[in-house]
mmCIF file of C-alpha atoms and ligand atoms in Angstrom:
data_model
loop_
_atom_site.group_PDB
_atom_site.id
_atom_site.type_symbol
_atom_site.label_atom_id
_atom_site.label_comp_id
_atom_site.label_asym_id
_atom_site.label_seq_id
_atom_site.Cartn_x
_atom_site.Cartn_y
_atom_site.Cartn_z
ATOM 1 C CA MET N 1 54.253 148.598 73.883
ATOM 2 C CA LYS N 2 53.458 147.972 70.271
ATOM 3 C CA ALA N 3 51.843 144.686 69.361
ATOM 4 C CA PHE N 4 53.971 142.153 67.687
ATOM 5 C CA THR N 5 53.887 138.624 66.292
ATOM 6 C CA ASN N 6 55.949 135.904 67.959
ATOM 7 C CA GLN N 7 57.463 133.277 65.767
ATOM 8 C CA ASN N 8 59.237 130.290 67.377
ATOM 9 C CA ALA N 9 61.966 128.992 65.020
ATOM 10 C CA ARG N 10 62.813 125.267 65.169
ATOM 11 C CA THR N 11 65.975 125.510 63.098
ATOM 12 C CA LEU N 12 68.475 128.189 62.170
ATOM 13 C CA ASP N 13 67.459 128.060 58.547
ATOM 14 C CA GLU N 14 63.742 128.580 59.557
ATOM 15 C CA ALA N 15 64.868 131.519 61.786
ATOM 16 C CA VAL N 16 66.586 133.171 58.858
ATOM 17 C CA SER N 17 63.557 132.443 56.546
ATOM 18 C CA LEU N 18 61.139 133.789 58.967
ATOM 19 C CA ALA N 19 63.166 137.008 59.286
ATOM 20 C CA GLN N 20 63.467 137.369 55.655
ATOM 21 C CA GLU N 21 59.701 136.873 55.076
ATOM 22 C CA ALA N 22 58.921 139.533 57.525
ATOM 23 C CA ILE N 23 61.343 142.000 55.854
ATOM 24 C CA SER N 24 59.974 141.177 52.404
ATOM 25 C CA ALA N 25 56.484 141.964 53.794
ATOM 26 C CA GLY N 26 57.715 145.409 54.861
ATOM 27 C CA GLN N 27 57.812 144.466 58.581
ATOM 28 C CA SER N 28 60.600 145.178 61.046
ATOM 29 C CA VAL N 29 62.017 142.054 62.788
ATOM 30 C CA SER N 30 64.282 141.127 65.632
ATOM 31 C CA PHE N 31 65.727 137.937 66.869
ATOM 32 C CA ALA N 32 65.127 137.092 70.428
ATOM 33 C CA GLY N 33 67.147 135.107 72.873
ATOM 34 C CA GLY N 34 65.869 135.249 76.465
ATOM 35 C CA GLY N 35 64.383 138.684 75.782
ATOM 36 C CA THR N 36 65.813 140.342 78.879
ATOM 37 C CA ASP N 37 67.218 143.202 76.931
ATOM 38 C CA LEU N 38 64.951 143.207 73.808
ATOM 39 C CA LEU N 39 61.569 143.263 75.679
ATOM 40 C CA GLN N 40 62.752 146.174 77.815
ATOM 41 C CA LEU N 41 63.701 148.174 74.797
ATOM 42 C CA MET N 42 60.337 147.428 73.186
ATOM 43 C CA LYS N 43 58.530 148.491 76.457
ATOM 44 C CA ASP N 44 60.584 151.634 76.478
ATOM 45 C CA ARG N 45 59.794 152.134 72.747
ATOM 46 C CA VAL N 46 63.614 152.422 71.948
ATOM 47 C CA VAL N 47 64.698 151.442 68.521
ATOM 48 C CA ASN N 48 66.438 147.920 68.535
ATOM 49 C CA ARG N 49 67.662 147.709 64.858
ATOM 50 C CA PRO N 50 68.858 151.184 63.698
ATOM 51 C CA GLY N 51 66.887 152.284 60.604
ATOM 52 C CA SER N 52 63.956 150.028 61.674
ATOM 53 C CA ALA N 53 60.871 150.774 63.730
ATOM 54 C CA GLU N 54 60.043 148.894 66.935
ATOM 55 C CA PRO N 55 59.794 145.140 65.785
ATOM 56 C CA ASP N 56 56.596 143.959 64.234
ATOM 57 C CA VAL N 57 57.919 140.327 64.428
ATOM 58 C CA LEU N 58 60.031 138.536 66.990
ATOM 59 C CA VAL N 59 61.786 135.445 65.759
ATOM 60 C CA HIS N 60 62.544 133.456 68.923
ATOM 61 C CA LEU N 61 65.812 131.448 68.889
ATOM 62 C CA THR N 62 65.551 129.618 72.224
ATOM 63 C CA THR N 63 63.331 127.159 70.441
ATOM 64 C CA VAL N 64 66.015 126.111 67.932
ATOM 65 C CA GLU N 65 67.030 122.613 68.965
ATOM 66 C CA GLY N 66 70.691 122.032 70.068
ATOM 67 C CA LEU N 67 71.523 125.759 70.192
ATOM 68 C CA ASP N 68 72.158 125.673 73.881
ATOM 69 C CA GLN N 69 74.906 123.148 73.954
ATOM 70 C CA VAL N 70 78.625 122.968 74.520
ATOM 71 C CA THR N 71 80.393 120.447 72.355
ATOM 72 C CA SER N 72 84.062 119.611 72.463
ATOM 73 C CA GLY N 73 86.520 116.970 71.788
ATOM 74 C CA SER N 74 90.353 117.232 72.056
ATOM 75 C CA GLY N 75 90.352 120.230 69.838
ATOM 76 C CA ASP N 76 87.971 123.214 69.435
ATOM 77 C CA THR N 77 85.001 123.748 71.787
ATOM 78 C CA THR N 78 81.794 125.075 70.277
ATOM 79 C CA VAL N 79 79.316 126.933 72.540
ATOM 80 C CA GLY N 80 75.756 127.436 71.223
ATOM 81 C CA GLY N 81 74.437 130.885 71.017
ATOM 82 C CA MET N 82 71.438 130.145 73.021
ATOM 83 C CA ILE N 83 73.098 128.758 76.035
ATOM 84 C CA THR N 84 71.949 130.681 79.150
ATOM 85 C CA LEU N 85 74.594 132.595 81.021
ATOM 86 C CA SER N 86 73.991 130.358 84.129
ATOM 87 C CA ALA N 87 74.422 127.271 82.169
ATOM 88 C CA LEU N 88 77.658 128.753 80.618
ATOM 89 C CA ALA N 89 79.059 129.660 84.048
ATOM 90 C CA ASP N 90 78.306 126.230 85.374
ATOM 91 C CA ASN N 91 79.516 124.156 82.439
ATOM 92 C CA ALA N 92 82.380 121.899 83.556
ATOM 93 C CA VAL N 93 84.298 122.167 80.214
ATOM 94 C CA VAL N 94 83.938 125.931 80.140
ATOM 95 C CA ARG N 95 84.972 126.238 83.876
ATOM 96 C CA GLY N 96 87.931 123.910 83.271
ATOM 97 C CA ARG N 97 89.485 125.119 80.133
ATOM 98 C CA PHE N 98 88.044 128.777 79.680
ATOM 99 C CA ALA N 99 87.805 130.202 83.170
ATOM 100 C CA VAL N 100 87.715 133.748 81.847
ATOM 101 C CA LEU N 101 84.496 132.943 80.037
ATOM 102 C CA ALA N 102 82.823 131.216 83.024
ATOM 103 C CA GLU N 103 83.850 134.240 85.264
ATOM 104 C CA ALA N 104 82.657 136.740 82.926
ATOM 105 C CA ALA N 105 79.181 134.902 82.575
ATOM 106 C CA GLU N 106 78.978 134.749 86.418
ATOM 107 C CA SER N 107 79.673 138.477 86.643
ATOM 108 C CA VAL N 108 76.668 139.460 84.567
ATOM 109 C CA ALA N 109 73.653 141.273 86.133
ATOM 110 C CA SER N 110 71.650 139.031 88.624
ATOM 111 C CA PRO N 111 70.865 135.275 88.902
ATOM 112 C CA GLN N 112 67.397 135.892 87.385
ATOM 113 C CA ILE N 113 68.807 137.511 84.254
ATOM 114 C CA ARG N 114 71.618 134.852 83.886
ATOM 115 C CA ASN N 115 69.049 132.143 84.122
ATOM 116 C CA VAL N 116 67.165 133.561 81.020
ATOM 117 C CA GLY N 117 69.732 135.610 79.205
ATOM 118 C CA THR N 118 71.813 133.941 76.508
ATOM 119 C CA LEU N 119 75.241 134.093 75.106
ATOM 120 C CA GLY N 120 73.987 135.351 71.719
ATOM 121 C CA GLY N 121 71.852 138.048 73.334
ATOM 122 C CA ASN N 122 74.591 139.089 75.672
ATOM 123 C CA VAL N 123 77.081 139.679 72.855
ATOM 124 C CA VAL N 124 74.472 141.407 70.668
ATOM 125 C CA GLN N 125 72.774 143.504 73.308
ATOM 126 C CA ARG N 126 72.526 147.115 72.458
ATOM 127 C CA PRO N 127 74.467 149.820 74.316
ATOM 128 C CA TRP N 128 73.329 150.891 77.853
ATOM 129 C CA CYS N 129 74.132 154.594 77.207
ATOM 130 C CA TRP N 130 71.557 156.586 79.060
ATOM 131 C CA TYR N 131 70.799 158.877 76.097
ATOM 132 C CA TYR N 132 70.080 155.862 73.772
ATOM 133 C CA ARG N 133 68.071 154.136 76.390
ATOM 134 C CA ASN N 134 65.935 157.290 77.023
ATOM 135 C CA GLY N 135 64.938 157.788 73.494
ATOM 136 C CA PHE N 136 67.408 160.380 72.301
ATOM 137 C CA PRO N 137 67.783 160.268 68.439
ATOM 138 C CA CYS N 138 71.499 159.409 68.741
ATOM 139 C CA PHE N 139 73.696 157.490 66.260
ATOM 140 C CA LYS N 140 72.577 154.125 68.008
ATOM 141 C CA ALA N 141 68.969 154.987 67.250
ATOM 142 C CA GLY N 142 69.647 155.889 63.778
ATOM 143 C CA GLY N 143 70.214 159.666 64.401
ATOM 144 C CA ASP N 144 73.352 161.757 63.647
ATOM 145 C CA GLN N 145 74.844 162.744 66.863
ATOM 146 C CA CYS N 146 76.294 161.536 70.201
ATOM 147 C CA TYR N 147 74.837 163.437 73.135
ATOM 148 C CA SER N 148 77.562 162.268 75.514
ATOM 149 C CA VAL N 149 80.230 164.405 74.049
ATOM 150 C CA ALA N 150 78.715 167.589 75.630
ATOM 151 C CA GLY N 151 76.746 165.826 78.117
ATOM 152 C CA GLU N 152 76.894 163.091 80.893
ATOM 153 C CA ASN N 153 79.787 161.050 79.857
ATOM 154 C CA GLN N 154 80.943 159.440 83.082
ATOM 155 C CA LEU N 155 80.411 155.912 81.761
ATOM 156 C CA HIS N 156 81.590 156.411 78.268
ATOM 157 C CA ALA N 157 84.573 155.394 76.161
ATOM 158 C CA ILE N 158 88.158 156.451 76.803
ATOM 159 C CA PHE N 159 89.481 154.422 73.725
ATOM 160 C CA GLY N 160 88.173 154.151 70.247
ATOM 161 C CA GLY N 161 85.262 156.622 70.538
ATOM 162 C CA GLY N 162 83.982 158.974 67.929
ATOM 163 C CA PRO N 163 81.611 159.857 66.436
ATOM 164 C CA SER N 164 79.655 157.634 69.077
ATOM 165 C CA PHE N 165 81.299 157.331 72.496
ATOM 166 C CA ILE N 166 79.295 154.236 73.797
ATOM 167 C CA VAL N 167 80.999 151.465 75.595
ATOM 168 C CA HIS N 168 80.382 147.854 74.609
ATOM 169 C CA PRO N 169 78.200 146.504 77.229
ATOM 170 C CA SER N 170 78.802 142.768 77.158
ATOM 171 C CA ASP N 171 80.972 140.968 79.765
ATOM 172 C CA LEU N 172 81.242 137.934 77.646
ATOM 173 C CA ALA N 173 82.671 139.823 74.542
ATOM 174 C CA PRO N 174 86.030 140.731 76.107
ATOM 175 C CA ALA N 175 86.505 137.170 77.339
ATOM 176 C CA LEU N 176 85.599 135.745 73.966
ATOM 177 C CA VAL N 177 88.080 138.042 72.185
ATOM 178 C CA ALA N 178 90.761 137.202 74.741
ATOM 179 C CA LEU N 179 90.316 133.439 73.948
ATOM 180 C CA ASP N 180 90.511 134.076 70.188
ATOM 181 C CA ALA N 181 86.998 132.916 69.723
ATOM 182 C CA THR N 182 85.471 132.608 66.288
ATOM 183 C CA PHE N 183 81.873 133.938 65.772
ATOM 184 C CA ARG N 184 79.643 131.631 63.627
ATOM 185 C CA VAL N 185 77.033 133.697 61.832
ATOM 186 C CA VAL N 186 74.053 132.155 59.910
ATOM 187 C CA GLY N 187 72.246 134.108 57.315
ATOM 188 C CA PRO N 188 70.467 133.960 53.924
ATOM 189 C CA THR N 189 73.498 133.101 52.011
ATOM 190 C CA GLY N 190 74.561 130.377 54.486
ATOM 191 C CA GLU N 191 77.223 130.567 57.162
ATOM 192 C CA ARG N 192 80.332 132.750 57.729
ATOM 193 C CA THR N 193 82.873 132.630 60.509
ATOM 194 C CA LEU N 194 84.514 135.797 61.845
ATOM 195 C CA SER N 195 87.273 136.642 64.227
ATOM 196 C CA GLY N 196 86.456 139.013 66.998
ATOM 197 C CA SER N 197 88.149 141.926 65.204
ATOM 198 C CA ASP N 198 85.968 141.228 62.239
ATOM 199 C CA PHE N 199 82.738 140.720 64.191
ATOM 200 C CA PHE N 200 82.813 143.919 66.312
ATOM 201 C CA VAL N 201 82.789 147.354 64.560
ATOM 202 C CA LEU N 202 83.994 150.713 65.770
ATOM 203 C CA PRO N 203 81.776 153.711 65.323
ATOM 204 C CA SER N 204 84.215 155.239 62.925
ATOM 205 C CA GLN N 205 83.380 152.288 60.586
ATOM 206 C CA ASP N 206 79.610 152.205 61.460
ATOM 207 C CA ALA N 207 78.187 154.606 64.027
ATOM 208 C CA SER N 208 74.872 152.919 64.439
ATOM 209 C CA HIS N 209 75.872 149.215 64.939
ATOM 210 C CA GLU N 210 78.247 147.449 67.265
ATOM 211 C CA ASN N 211 78.783 144.348 65.091
ATOM 212 C CA VAL N 212 78.522 143.300 61.499
ATOM 213 C CA LEU N 213 75.256 141.345 61.744
ATOM 214 C CA ALA N 214 72.650 142.113 59.266
ATOM 215 C CA ASP N 215 68.987 142.254 60.245
ATOM 216 C CA ASP N 216 68.508 138.665 58.845
ATOM 217 C CA GLU N 217 71.666 137.186 60.416
ATOM 218 C CA VAL N 218 71.904 135.179 63.605
ATOM 219 C CA LEU N 219 74.876 134.661 65.806
ATOM 220 C CA ALA N 220 74.545 130.883 66.079
ATOM 221 C CA SER N 221 77.598 129.839 68.117
ATOM 222 C CA VAL N 222 81.196 130.651 69.069
ATOM 223 C CA VAL N 223 84.133 128.392 68.534
ATOM 224 C CA LEU N 224 86.925 128.383 71.107
ATOM 225 C CA PRO N 225 90.330 127.032 70.109
ATOM 226 C CA ALA N 226 92.032 124.561 72.254
ATOM 227 C CA GLN N 227 94.353 125.839 74.956
ATOM 228 C CA GLY N 228 97.878 124.617 75.851
ATOM 229 C CA SER N 229 98.420 123.038 79.232
ATOM 230 C CA GLY N 230 100.203 126.274 80.645
ATOM 231 C CA VAL N 231 97.312 128.512 79.672
ATOM 232 C CA ARG N 232 95.348 130.196 82.582
ATOM 233 C CA SER N 233 92.758 132.993 82.357
ATOM 234 C CA THR N 234 90.594 135.147 84.457
ATOM 235 C CA TYR N 235 88.088 138.044 84.310
ATOM 236 C CA HIS N 236 88.171 141.004 86.631
ATOM 237 C CA LYS N 237 85.347 143.440 86.723
ATOM 238 C CA VAL N 238 84.931 146.675 88.526
ATOM 239 C CA MET N 239 81.303 148.074 89.037
ATOM 240 C CA ASP N 240 80.026 151.180 90.785
ATOM 241 C CA ARG N 241 77.986 148.935 93.115
ATOM 242 C CA ASP N 242 78.403 145.251 94.238
ATOM 243 C CA ALA N 243 76.192 143.580 91.728
ATOM 244 C CA TRP N 244 73.573 143.779 89.012
ATOM 245 C CA THR N 245 75.243 146.262 86.718
ATOM 246 C CA HIS N 246 77.761 146.681 83.883
ATOM 247 C CA ALA N 247 81.462 147.130 84.155
ATOM 248 C CA LEU N 248 83.032 150.511 84.714
ATOM 249 C CA VAL N 249 86.161 148.775 83.679
ATOM 250 C CA SER N 250 86.938 145.071 83.236
ATOM 251 C CA ALA N 251 89.919 143.038 82.140
ATOM 252 C CA ALA N 252 89.886 139.641 80.505
ATOM 253 C CA VAL N 253 93.404 138.197 80.792
ATOM 254 C CA VAL N 254 94.770 134.969 79.209
ATOM 255 C CA LEU N 255 98.293 134.007 79.990
ATOM 256 C CA ASP N 256 100.349 131.089 78.587
ATOM 257 C CA MET N 257 102.797 130.448 81.415
ATOM 258 C CA ASP N 258 105.881 128.318 81.509
ATOM 259 C CA GLY N 259 106.651 128.386 85.256
ATOM 260 C CA ASP N 260 106.784 131.987 86.200
ATOM 261 C CA VAL N 261 107.660 133.055 82.653
ATOM 262 C CA CYS N 262 104.854 134.245 80.297
ATOM 263 C CA ARG N 263 105.140 132.839 76.960
ATOM 264 C CA GLU N 264 102.201 134.867 75.517
ATOM 265 C CA ALA N 265 99.465 137.124 76.754
ATOM 266 C CA GLN N 266 96.013 138.357 75.691
ATOM 267 C CA ILE N 267 94.611 141.280 77.467
ATOM 268 C CA VAL N 268 91.065 142.643 76.465
ATOM 269 C CA LEU N 269 89.440 145.460 78.326
ATOM 270 C CA GLY N 270 85.719 145.979 78.703
ATOM 271 C CA GLY N 271 83.684 149.056 79.822
ATOM 272 C CA VAL N 272 86.211 151.468 78.187
ATOM 273 C CA ALA N 273 85.672 151.364 74.390
ATOM 274 C CA PRO N 274 82.757 150.811 71.781
ATOM 275 C CA ILE N 275 84.286 147.343 71.139
ATOM 276 C CA PRO N 276 86.142 144.836 73.345
ATOM 277 C CA TRP N 277 89.364 146.629 73.440
ATOM 278 C CA ARG N 278 92.657 144.643 72.982
ATOM 279 C CA VAL N 279 95.849 146.268 74.233
ATOM 280 C CA PRO N 280 98.731 144.626 72.172
ATOM 281 C CA GLU N 281 101.531 146.989 73.487
ATOM 282 C CA ALA N 282 100.728 145.764 77.047
ATOM 283 C CA GLU N 283 100.556 142.187 75.893
ATOM 284 C CA SER N 284 103.859 142.353 74.224
ATOM 285 C CA LEU N 285 105.517 143.551 77.234
ATOM 286 C CA LEU N 286 104.767 140.153 78.794
ATOM 287 C CA ALA N 287 106.094 137.903 76.145
ATOM 288 C CA GLY N 288 108.982 135.858 77.258
ATOM 289 C CA GLN N 289 109.262 137.604 80.556
ATOM 290 C CA ARG N 290 109.194 136.565 84.238
ATOM 291 C CA VAL N 291 106.041 138.329 85.715
ATOM 292 C CA THR N 292 107.229 140.619 88.582
ATOM 293 C CA PRO N 293 105.335 143.447 90.359
ATOM 294 C CA GLU N 294 107.424 145.821 88.454
ATOM 295 C CA LEU N 295 106.588 144.351 85.101
ATOM 296 C CA ALA N 296 102.930 144.092 85.958
ATOM 297 C CA ARG N 297 103.027 147.864 86.790
ATOM 298 C CA ALA N 298 104.561 148.526 83.400
ATOM 299 C CA VAL N 299 101.953 146.354 81.651
ATOM 300 C CA GLY N 300 99.121 148.462 83.521
ATOM 301 C CA ALA N 301 100.706 151.684 82.360
ATOM 302 C CA ALA N 302 101.101 150.351 78.749
ATOM 303 C CA ALA N 303 97.519 149.356 78.661
ATOM 304 C CA VAL N 304 96.293 153.107 79.168
ATOM 305 C CA ALA N 305 98.819 154.673 76.941
ATOM 306 C CA GLY N 306 96.479 155.616 74.195
ATOM 307 C CA ALA N 307 93.518 156.651 76.355
ATOM 308 C CA THR N 308 91.647 159.919 75.537
ATOM 309 C CA PRO N 309 89.071 160.669 78.123
ATOM 310 C CA LEU N 310 85.965 162.729 77.698
ATOM 311 C CA SER N 311 85.168 165.633 80.265
ATOM 312 C CA LYS N 312 83.882 163.368 83.053
ATOM 313 C CA ASN N 313 85.536 159.973 82.769
ATOM 314 C CA ALA N 314 89.330 160.456 83.236
ATOM 315 C CA TYR N 315 88.960 158.438 86.487
ATOM 316 C CA LYS N 316 88.781 155.371 84.112
ATOM 317 C CA ILE N 317 92.501 155.753 83.326
ATOM 318 C CA PRO N 318 93.896 155.022 86.844
ATOM 319 C CA LEU N 319 91.120 152.354 87.333
ATOM 320 C CA THR N 320 91.993 150.584 84.151
ATOM 321 C CA ARG N 321 95.736 150.822 84.860
ATOM 322 C CA GLY N 322 95.180 149.313 88.341
ATOM 323 C CA VAL N 323 92.801 146.610 87.132
ATOM 324 C CA VAL N 324 95.300 145.432 84.369
ATOM 325 C CA GLU N 325 98.245 145.512 86.819
ATOM 326 C CA ARG N 326 96.459 143.617 89.641
ATOM 327 C CA THR N 327 94.870 141.040 87.312
ATOM 328 C CA VAL N 328 98.008 140.145 85.404
ATOM 329 C CA LEU N 329 100.085 139.886 88.604
ATOM 330 C CA THR N 330 97.451 137.831 90.562
ATOM 331 C CA LEU N 331 96.940 135.445 87.555
ATOM 332 C CA ALA N 332 100.639 134.986 86.805
ATOM 333 C CA THR N 333 101.456 134.142 90.404
ATOM 334 C CA SER N 334 98.352 132.044 91.087
ATOM 335 C CA ALA N 335 99.570 128.531 90.317
HETATM 336 C C1 FAD T 1 69.455 145.165 85.204
HETATM 337 C C2 FAD T 1 70.380 144.622 84.142
HETATM 338 C C3 FAD T 1 71.717 144.471 84.396
HETATM 339 C C4 FAD T 1 72.550 144.090 83.436
HETATM 340 N N1 FAD T 1 73.842 143.886 83.695
HETATM 341 C C5 FAD T 1 74.656 143.373 82.803
HETATM 342 C C6 FAD T 1 76.143 143.124 83.128
HETATM 343 O O1 FAD T 1 76.556 143.416 84.170
HETATM 344 N N2 FAD T 1 76.849 142.650 82.067
HETATM 345 C C7 FAD T 1 76.423 142.215 80.877
HETATM 346 O O2 FAD T 1 77.142 141.853 80.033
HETATM 347 N N3 FAD T 1 75.094 142.459 80.577
HETATM 348 C C8 FAD T 1 74.263 142.973 81.568
HETATM 349 N N4 FAD T 1 72.960 143.080 81.224
HETATM 350 C C9 FAD T 1 72.505 142.726 79.936
HETATM 351 C C10 FAD T 1 72.032 141.279 79.954
HETATM 352 O O3 FAD T 1 73.160 140.447 80.055
HETATM 353 C C11 FAD T 1 71.338 141.086 78.640
HETATM 354 O O4 FAD T 1 70.052 141.464 78.902
HETATM 355 C C12 FAD T 1 71.257 139.660 78.291
HETATM 356 O O5 FAD T 1 72.502 139.035 78.198
HETATM 357 C C13 FAD T 1 70.712 139.521 76.929
HETATM 358 O O6 FAD T 1 70.491 138.192 76.648
HETATM 359 P P1 FAD T 1 69.045 137.810 76.025
HETATM 360 O O7 FAD T 1 69.197 136.402 75.655
HETATM 361 O O8 FAD T 1 67.971 138.000 76.992
HETATM 362 O O9 FAD T 1 68.922 138.777 74.885
HETATM 363 P P2 FAD T 1 67.717 139.325 74.114
HETATM 364 O O10 FAD T 1 67.119 140.461 75.044
HETATM 365 O O11 FAD T 1 66.772 138.295 73.591
HETATM 366 O O12 FAD T 1 68.379 140.070 72.854
HETATM 367 C C14 FAD T 1 69.342 141.187 73.096
HETATM 368 C C15 FAD T 1 69.648 141.709 71.619
HETATM 369 O O13 FAD T 1 70.413 140.739 70.836
HETATM 370 C C16 FAD T 1 69.689 140.376 69.779
HETATM 371 N N5 FAD T 1 69.881 138.943 69.602
HETATM 372 C C17 FAD T 1 69.710 137.990 70.648
HETATM 373 N N6 FAD T 1 70.220 136.862 70.316
HETATM 374 C C18 FAD T 1 70.678 136.944 69.030
HETATM 375 C C19 FAD T 1 71.391 136.017 68.147
HETATM 376 N N7 FAD T 1 71.619 134.774 68.564
HETATM 377 N N8 FAD T 1 71.723 136.564 66.987
HETATM 378 C C20 FAD T 1 71.453 137.845 66.622
HETATM 379 N N9 FAD T 1 70.921 138.689 67.388
HETATM 380 C C21 FAD T 1 70.555 138.280 68.558
HETATM 381 C C22 FAD T 1 68.238 140.875 69.909
HETATM 382 O O14 FAD T 1 67.625 141.245 68.720
HETATM 383 C C23 FAD T 1 68.513 142.091 70.811
HETATM 384 O O15 FAD T 1 68.970 143.129 69.991
HETATM 385 C C24 FAD T 1 72.049 143.561 82.277
HETATM 386 C C25 FAD T 1 70.753 143.706 81.916
HETATM 387 C C26 FAD T 1 69.790 144.188 82.874
HETATM 388 C C27 FAD T 1 68.357 144.309 82.502
#
């Protein structure tokens, strides 16, 4: 592992200034949350920021005061980027109002990783494609090809792929998009707030990054809009073993129910696309309808209508269909 300098930021402004100072001095820099992903990348000598070398400077964000808090009143709820996944899963407000987010946090990795890993780090973690993680010069490492196309693509994308076919690794990301979260980003020119569709980027827009963050920008917090009294939500994740791994397929589902009729639905898939993948055709089938087993089956079928599998991952299509069907029906009939 290359030697690096650790800087503990006390404020967001200081974090951004420390990153800018390093960049101006010709050094490569990375922000660190819990370090559970970043330190491993550094030990394995994998490029964290495409176009940069392994970081010379780490700017630690867990030392920024107040960045691990959940604050809410009668309206929006703000969740700080440095809250740990365990604290997020256990938070009473999050569990009560945003079950899909608490369940997604609870499903990540292992208790040890959840006790240290943060919301910001989870959303911004790099892909877990085996080519990228094993030092291949792929798009994600700043290279110019995706080795999965003609290679081992069992875990890769069935939606939105090309030229890179990674899947977005975060369990929190689909839950946040399903909740219509706003991503609050702080950088040298101040603050900007972005919807999920503006924060995450497809490889066709930028093959080397998964989001729009610049090297000196921090994901400071997410803002969750208030939910109506009929809203219920859940996260369903399928893995190739019982625990401690990423989703083969997951579904974050938010339903606004009036008795057994669904007023509005948000369905966002994980494990199947380079960004959290929303399925509007499936959502619109539910609007204004009583949720029956037949309708749930049709919703599952609509969710996979546009899928284009690679040579070894067509199994994800029936898996996704089943996950969506089951999750929608179970949630709609759960009251
Ligand atoms: C064995 C194993 C299993 C795993 N299984 C899962 C799983 O099932 N589901 C899942 O979702 N994840 C999984 N992960 C990933 C894990 O959730 C992440 O390691 C963790 O969430 C990252 O959080 P962190 O705070 O430690 O991030 P760090 O390691 O500190 O950072 C991760 C990345 O985000 C950047 N970064 C961190 N915080 C910010 C910020 N606020 N603003 C801008 N950039 C930032 C860093 O520069 C780095 O690129 C697994 C990891 C391991 C090792």
